Short mmCIF file of C-alpha atoms and ligand atoms in Angstrom, two decimals:
data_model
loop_
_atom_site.label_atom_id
_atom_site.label_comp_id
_atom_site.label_asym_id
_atom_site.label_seq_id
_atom_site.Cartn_x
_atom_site.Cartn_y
_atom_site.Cartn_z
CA UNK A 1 0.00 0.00 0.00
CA UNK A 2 1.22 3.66 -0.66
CA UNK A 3 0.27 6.88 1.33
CA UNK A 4 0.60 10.03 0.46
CA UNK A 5 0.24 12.70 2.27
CA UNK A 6 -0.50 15.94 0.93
CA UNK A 7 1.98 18.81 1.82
CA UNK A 8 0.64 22.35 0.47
CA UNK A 9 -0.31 25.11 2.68
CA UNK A 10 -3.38 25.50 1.05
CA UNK A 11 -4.41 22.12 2.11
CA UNK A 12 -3.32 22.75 5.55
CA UNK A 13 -4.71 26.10 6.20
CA UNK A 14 -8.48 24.61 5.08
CA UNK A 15 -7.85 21.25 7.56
CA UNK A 16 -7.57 23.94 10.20
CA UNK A 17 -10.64 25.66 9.64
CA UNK A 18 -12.44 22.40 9.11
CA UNK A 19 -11.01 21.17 12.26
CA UNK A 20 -12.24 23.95 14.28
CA UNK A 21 -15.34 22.85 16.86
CA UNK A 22 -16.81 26.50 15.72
CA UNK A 23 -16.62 26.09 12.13
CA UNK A 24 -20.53 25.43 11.22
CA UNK A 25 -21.87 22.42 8.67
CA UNK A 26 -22.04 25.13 5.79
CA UNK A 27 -18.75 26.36 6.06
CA UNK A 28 -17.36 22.17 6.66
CA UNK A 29 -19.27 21.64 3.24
CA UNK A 30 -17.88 24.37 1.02
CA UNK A 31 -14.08 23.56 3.09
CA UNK A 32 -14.69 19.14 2.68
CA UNK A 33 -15.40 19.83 -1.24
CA UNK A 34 -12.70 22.21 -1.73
CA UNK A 35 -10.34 19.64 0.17
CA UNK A 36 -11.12 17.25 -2.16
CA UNK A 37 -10.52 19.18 -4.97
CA UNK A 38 -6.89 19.66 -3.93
CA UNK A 39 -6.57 16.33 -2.97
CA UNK A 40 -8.29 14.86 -6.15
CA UNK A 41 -4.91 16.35 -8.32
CA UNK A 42 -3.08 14.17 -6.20
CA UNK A 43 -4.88 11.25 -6.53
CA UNK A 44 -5.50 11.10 -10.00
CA UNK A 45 -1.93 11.23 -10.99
CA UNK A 46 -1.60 7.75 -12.58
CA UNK A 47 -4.97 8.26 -13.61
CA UNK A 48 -5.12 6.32 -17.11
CA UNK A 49 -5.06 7.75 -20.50
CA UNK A 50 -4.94 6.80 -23.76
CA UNK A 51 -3.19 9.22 -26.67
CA UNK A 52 -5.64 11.18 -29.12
CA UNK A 53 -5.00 13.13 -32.79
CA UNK A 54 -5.71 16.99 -31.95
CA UNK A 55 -6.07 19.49 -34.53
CA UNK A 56 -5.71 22.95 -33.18
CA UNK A 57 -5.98 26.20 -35.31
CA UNK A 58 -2.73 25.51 -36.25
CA UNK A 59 -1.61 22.12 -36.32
CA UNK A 60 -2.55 18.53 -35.86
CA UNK A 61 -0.89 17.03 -32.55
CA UNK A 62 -0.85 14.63 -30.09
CA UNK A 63 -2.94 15.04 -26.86
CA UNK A 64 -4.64 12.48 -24.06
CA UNK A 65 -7.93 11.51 -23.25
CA UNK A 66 -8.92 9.51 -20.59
CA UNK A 67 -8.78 5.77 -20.97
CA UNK A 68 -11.81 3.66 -21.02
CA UNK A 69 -13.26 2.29 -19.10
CA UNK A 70 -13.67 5.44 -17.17
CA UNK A 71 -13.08 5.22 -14.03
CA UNK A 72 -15.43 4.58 -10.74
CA UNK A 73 -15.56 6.84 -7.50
CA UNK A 74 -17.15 5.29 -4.40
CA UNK A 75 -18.02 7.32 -1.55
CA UNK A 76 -18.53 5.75 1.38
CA UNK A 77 -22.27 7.17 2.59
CA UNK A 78 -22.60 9.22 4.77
CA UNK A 79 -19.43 11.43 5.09
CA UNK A 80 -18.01 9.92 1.91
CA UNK A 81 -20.76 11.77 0.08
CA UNK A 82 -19.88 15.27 1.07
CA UNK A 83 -16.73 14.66 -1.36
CA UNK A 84 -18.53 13.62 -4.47
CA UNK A 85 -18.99 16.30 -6.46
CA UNK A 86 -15.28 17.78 -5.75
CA UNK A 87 -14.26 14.82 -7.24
CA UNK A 88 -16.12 14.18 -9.98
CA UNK A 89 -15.79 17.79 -10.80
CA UNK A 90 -12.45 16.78 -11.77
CA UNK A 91 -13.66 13.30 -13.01
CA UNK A 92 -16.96 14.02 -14.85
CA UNK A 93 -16.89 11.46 -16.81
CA UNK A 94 -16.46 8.58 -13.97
CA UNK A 95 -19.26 6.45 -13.18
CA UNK A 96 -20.03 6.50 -9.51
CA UNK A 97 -20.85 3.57 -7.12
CA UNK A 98 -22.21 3.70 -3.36
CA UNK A 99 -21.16 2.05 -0.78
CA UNK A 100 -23.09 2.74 2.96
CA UNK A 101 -21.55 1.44 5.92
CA UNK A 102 -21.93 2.80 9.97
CA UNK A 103 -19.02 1.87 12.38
CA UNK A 104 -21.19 0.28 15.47
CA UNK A 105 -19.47 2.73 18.12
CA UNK A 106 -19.46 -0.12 20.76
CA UNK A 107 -17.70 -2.89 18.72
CA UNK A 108 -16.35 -0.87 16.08
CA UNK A 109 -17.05 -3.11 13.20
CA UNK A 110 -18.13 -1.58 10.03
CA UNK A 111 -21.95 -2.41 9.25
CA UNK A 112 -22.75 -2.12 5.35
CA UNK A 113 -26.48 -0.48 4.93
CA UNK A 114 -26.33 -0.36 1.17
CA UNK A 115 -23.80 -1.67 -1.66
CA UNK A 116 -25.37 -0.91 -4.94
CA UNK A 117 -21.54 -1.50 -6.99
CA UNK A 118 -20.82 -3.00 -10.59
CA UNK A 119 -20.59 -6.13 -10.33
CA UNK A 120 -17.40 -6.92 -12.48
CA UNK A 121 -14.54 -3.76 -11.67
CA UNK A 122 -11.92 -5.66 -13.45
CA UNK A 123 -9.56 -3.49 -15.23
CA UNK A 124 -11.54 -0.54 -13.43
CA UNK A 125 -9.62 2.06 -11.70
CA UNK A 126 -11.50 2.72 -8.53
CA UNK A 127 -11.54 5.68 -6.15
CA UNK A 128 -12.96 5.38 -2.59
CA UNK A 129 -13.89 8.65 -0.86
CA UNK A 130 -14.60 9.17 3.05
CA UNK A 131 -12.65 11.87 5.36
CA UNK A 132 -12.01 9.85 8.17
CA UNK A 133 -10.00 7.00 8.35
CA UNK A 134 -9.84 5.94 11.95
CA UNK A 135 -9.56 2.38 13.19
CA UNK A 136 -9.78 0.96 9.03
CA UNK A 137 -12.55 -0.99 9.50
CA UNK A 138 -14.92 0.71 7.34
CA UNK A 139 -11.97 1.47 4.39
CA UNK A 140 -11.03 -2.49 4.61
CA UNK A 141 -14.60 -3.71 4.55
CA UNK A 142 -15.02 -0.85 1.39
CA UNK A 143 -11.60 -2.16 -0.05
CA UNK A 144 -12.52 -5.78 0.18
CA UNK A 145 -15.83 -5.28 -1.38
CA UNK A 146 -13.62 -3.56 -4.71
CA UNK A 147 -11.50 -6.49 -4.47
CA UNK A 148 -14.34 -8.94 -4.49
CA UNK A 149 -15.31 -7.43 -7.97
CA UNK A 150 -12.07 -7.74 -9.45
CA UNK A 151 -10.98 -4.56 -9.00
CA UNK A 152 -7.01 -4.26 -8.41
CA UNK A 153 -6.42 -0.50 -8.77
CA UNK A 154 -7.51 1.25 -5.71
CA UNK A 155 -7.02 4.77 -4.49
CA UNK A 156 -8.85 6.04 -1.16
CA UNK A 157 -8.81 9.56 -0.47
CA UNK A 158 -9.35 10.55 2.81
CA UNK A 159 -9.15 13.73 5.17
CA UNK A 160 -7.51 12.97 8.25
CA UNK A 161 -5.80 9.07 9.08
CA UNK A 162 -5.13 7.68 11.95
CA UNK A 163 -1.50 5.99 12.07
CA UNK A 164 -3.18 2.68 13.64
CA UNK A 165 -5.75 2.64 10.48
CA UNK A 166 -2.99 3.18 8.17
CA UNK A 167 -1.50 0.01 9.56
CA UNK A 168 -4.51 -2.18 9.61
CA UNK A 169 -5.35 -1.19 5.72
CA UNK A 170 -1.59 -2.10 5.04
CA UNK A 171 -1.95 -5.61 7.12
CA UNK A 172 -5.18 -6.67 5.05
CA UNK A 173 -3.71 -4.99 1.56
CA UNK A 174 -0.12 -6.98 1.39
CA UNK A 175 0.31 -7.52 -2.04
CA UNK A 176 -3.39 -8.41 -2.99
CA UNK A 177 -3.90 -5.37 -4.82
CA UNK A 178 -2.45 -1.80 -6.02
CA UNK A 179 -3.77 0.09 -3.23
CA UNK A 180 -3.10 4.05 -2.98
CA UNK A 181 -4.55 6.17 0.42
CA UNK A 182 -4.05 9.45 -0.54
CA UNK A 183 -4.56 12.12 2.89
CA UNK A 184 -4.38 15.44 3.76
CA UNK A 185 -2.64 14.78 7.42
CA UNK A 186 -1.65 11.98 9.45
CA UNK A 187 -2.84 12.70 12.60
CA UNK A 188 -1.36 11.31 16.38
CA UNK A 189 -3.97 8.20 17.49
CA UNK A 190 -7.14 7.61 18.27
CA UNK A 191 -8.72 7.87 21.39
CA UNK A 192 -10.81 5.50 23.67
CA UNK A 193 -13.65 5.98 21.52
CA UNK A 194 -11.33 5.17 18.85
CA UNK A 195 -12.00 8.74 17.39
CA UNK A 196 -9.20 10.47 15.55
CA UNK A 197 -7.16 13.10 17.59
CA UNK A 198 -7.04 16.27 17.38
CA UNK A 199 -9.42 14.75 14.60
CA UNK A 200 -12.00 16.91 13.66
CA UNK A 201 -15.31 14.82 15.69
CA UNK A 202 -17.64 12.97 13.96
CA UNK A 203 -17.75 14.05 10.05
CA UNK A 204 -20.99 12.86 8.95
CA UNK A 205 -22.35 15.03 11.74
CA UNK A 206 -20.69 18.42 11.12
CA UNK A 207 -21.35 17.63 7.21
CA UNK A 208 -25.11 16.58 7.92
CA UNK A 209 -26.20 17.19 11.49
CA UNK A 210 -26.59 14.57 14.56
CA UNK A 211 -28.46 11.75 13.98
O1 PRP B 1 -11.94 3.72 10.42
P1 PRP B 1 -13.20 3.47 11.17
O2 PRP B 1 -12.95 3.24 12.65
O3 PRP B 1 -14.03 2.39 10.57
O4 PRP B 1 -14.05 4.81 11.17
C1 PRP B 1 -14.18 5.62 10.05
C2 PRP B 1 -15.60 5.69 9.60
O5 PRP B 1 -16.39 6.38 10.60
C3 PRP B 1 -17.12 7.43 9.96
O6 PRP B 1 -18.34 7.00 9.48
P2 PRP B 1 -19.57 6.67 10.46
O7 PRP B 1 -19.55 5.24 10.86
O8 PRP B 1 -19.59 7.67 11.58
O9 PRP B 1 -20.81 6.87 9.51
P3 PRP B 1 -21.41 8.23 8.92
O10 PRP B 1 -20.54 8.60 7.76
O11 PRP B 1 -22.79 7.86 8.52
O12 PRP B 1 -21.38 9.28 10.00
C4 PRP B 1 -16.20 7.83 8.83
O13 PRP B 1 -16.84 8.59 7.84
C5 PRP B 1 -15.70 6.50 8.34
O14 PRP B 1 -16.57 5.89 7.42
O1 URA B 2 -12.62 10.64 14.52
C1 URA B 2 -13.47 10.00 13.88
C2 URA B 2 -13.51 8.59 13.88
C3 URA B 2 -14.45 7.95 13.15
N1 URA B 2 -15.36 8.67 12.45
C4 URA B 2 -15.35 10.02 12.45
O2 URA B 2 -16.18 10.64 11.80
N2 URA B 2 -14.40 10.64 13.17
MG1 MG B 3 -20.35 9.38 11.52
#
């Protein structure tokens, strides 16, 4: 597995804000989407293309396209969705997939609600989306079900990590798959609660309200 962690004070100045407790769900929406927008560049590097004749005004070249099949972005419902758009604003032509799953806060196992995927992602790029990656539970459980389908090109992006995720996502990765996390900060552990710290709290609730 590979991790990269994004280092531009652009990205770091709009964590800041998003981790602030004052910092209302408006302001987190407009700051998670422009996040992912930064991020996105990042993670679409090896993005696949294939070459294409341009003519210009003034001369015929050669220019890329993206490759087909397009690729497929997954967010991971709820938080996952507030990142959609920012990414398919840079990938409009991707197809999009859902996955829902709910970390049971007592046992901390990821519980899928919904899974509504291709069924064959061979040869698909695939791009999971959710800010928080905390004990890995959910991002294994998401990775596994991309794997199930064939799929052997993974990138997650992600907000803030937690250094024990990172390591459990390694563990169950090995060398099954091409797996990229791509993050805006590593942050110091989780807590009792296994919740990230300094974190930011629960995302899906300061994207969508308490439920
Ligand atoms: O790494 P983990 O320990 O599995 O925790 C991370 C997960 O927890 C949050 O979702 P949550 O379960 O709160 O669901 P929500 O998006 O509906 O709020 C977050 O968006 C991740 O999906
Ligand atoms: O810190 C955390 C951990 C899990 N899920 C969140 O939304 N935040
Ligand atoms: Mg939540």
């Amino acid at each position: 597995m590979r991790l990269h962690v994004a280092d531009h004070p652009l990205v770091a100045h709009k964590l800041s804000v998003l981790r602030d407790a004052d910092t209302a769900s408006p302001t987190f929406r407009q700051l998670v989407d422009e996040l992912v927008t930064l991020l996105a560049y990042e993670a679409t590097r090896h993005v696949r293309t294939r070459d294409v004749e341009v003519v210009t005004p003034v001369a015929t070249t050669t220019g890329v396209k993206l490759a087909n099949p397009s690729p497929i972005v997954v967010p991971i419902l709820r938080a996952g969705l507030g990142m959609l758009e920012g990414m398919t604003r840079l990938l409009p032509t991707a197809e999009v997939g859902f996955l829902g799953l709910q970390r049971d806060e007592e046992t901390l196992e990821a519980i899928t609600y919904a899974n509504r995927l291709p069924d064959d992602l061979t040869g698909r790029q695939c791009f999971l989306l959710d800010p928080m990656l905390a004990t890995g539970n959910t991002l294994v459980a998401s990775i596994d079900y991309l794997l199930q389908r064939g799929a052997r090109d993974v990138t997650a992006v992600c907000l803030i990590a937690a250094p024990e995720g990172i390591r459990v996502v390694e563990q169950f990765v090995g060398d099954r798959a091409d797996v990229q996390v791509v993050v805006a900060a590593v942050d110091e552990r989780l807590n009792e609660k296994a919740y990230i710290v300094p974190g930011l709290g629960d995302a899906g609730d300061r994207l969508y309200g308490i439920v």
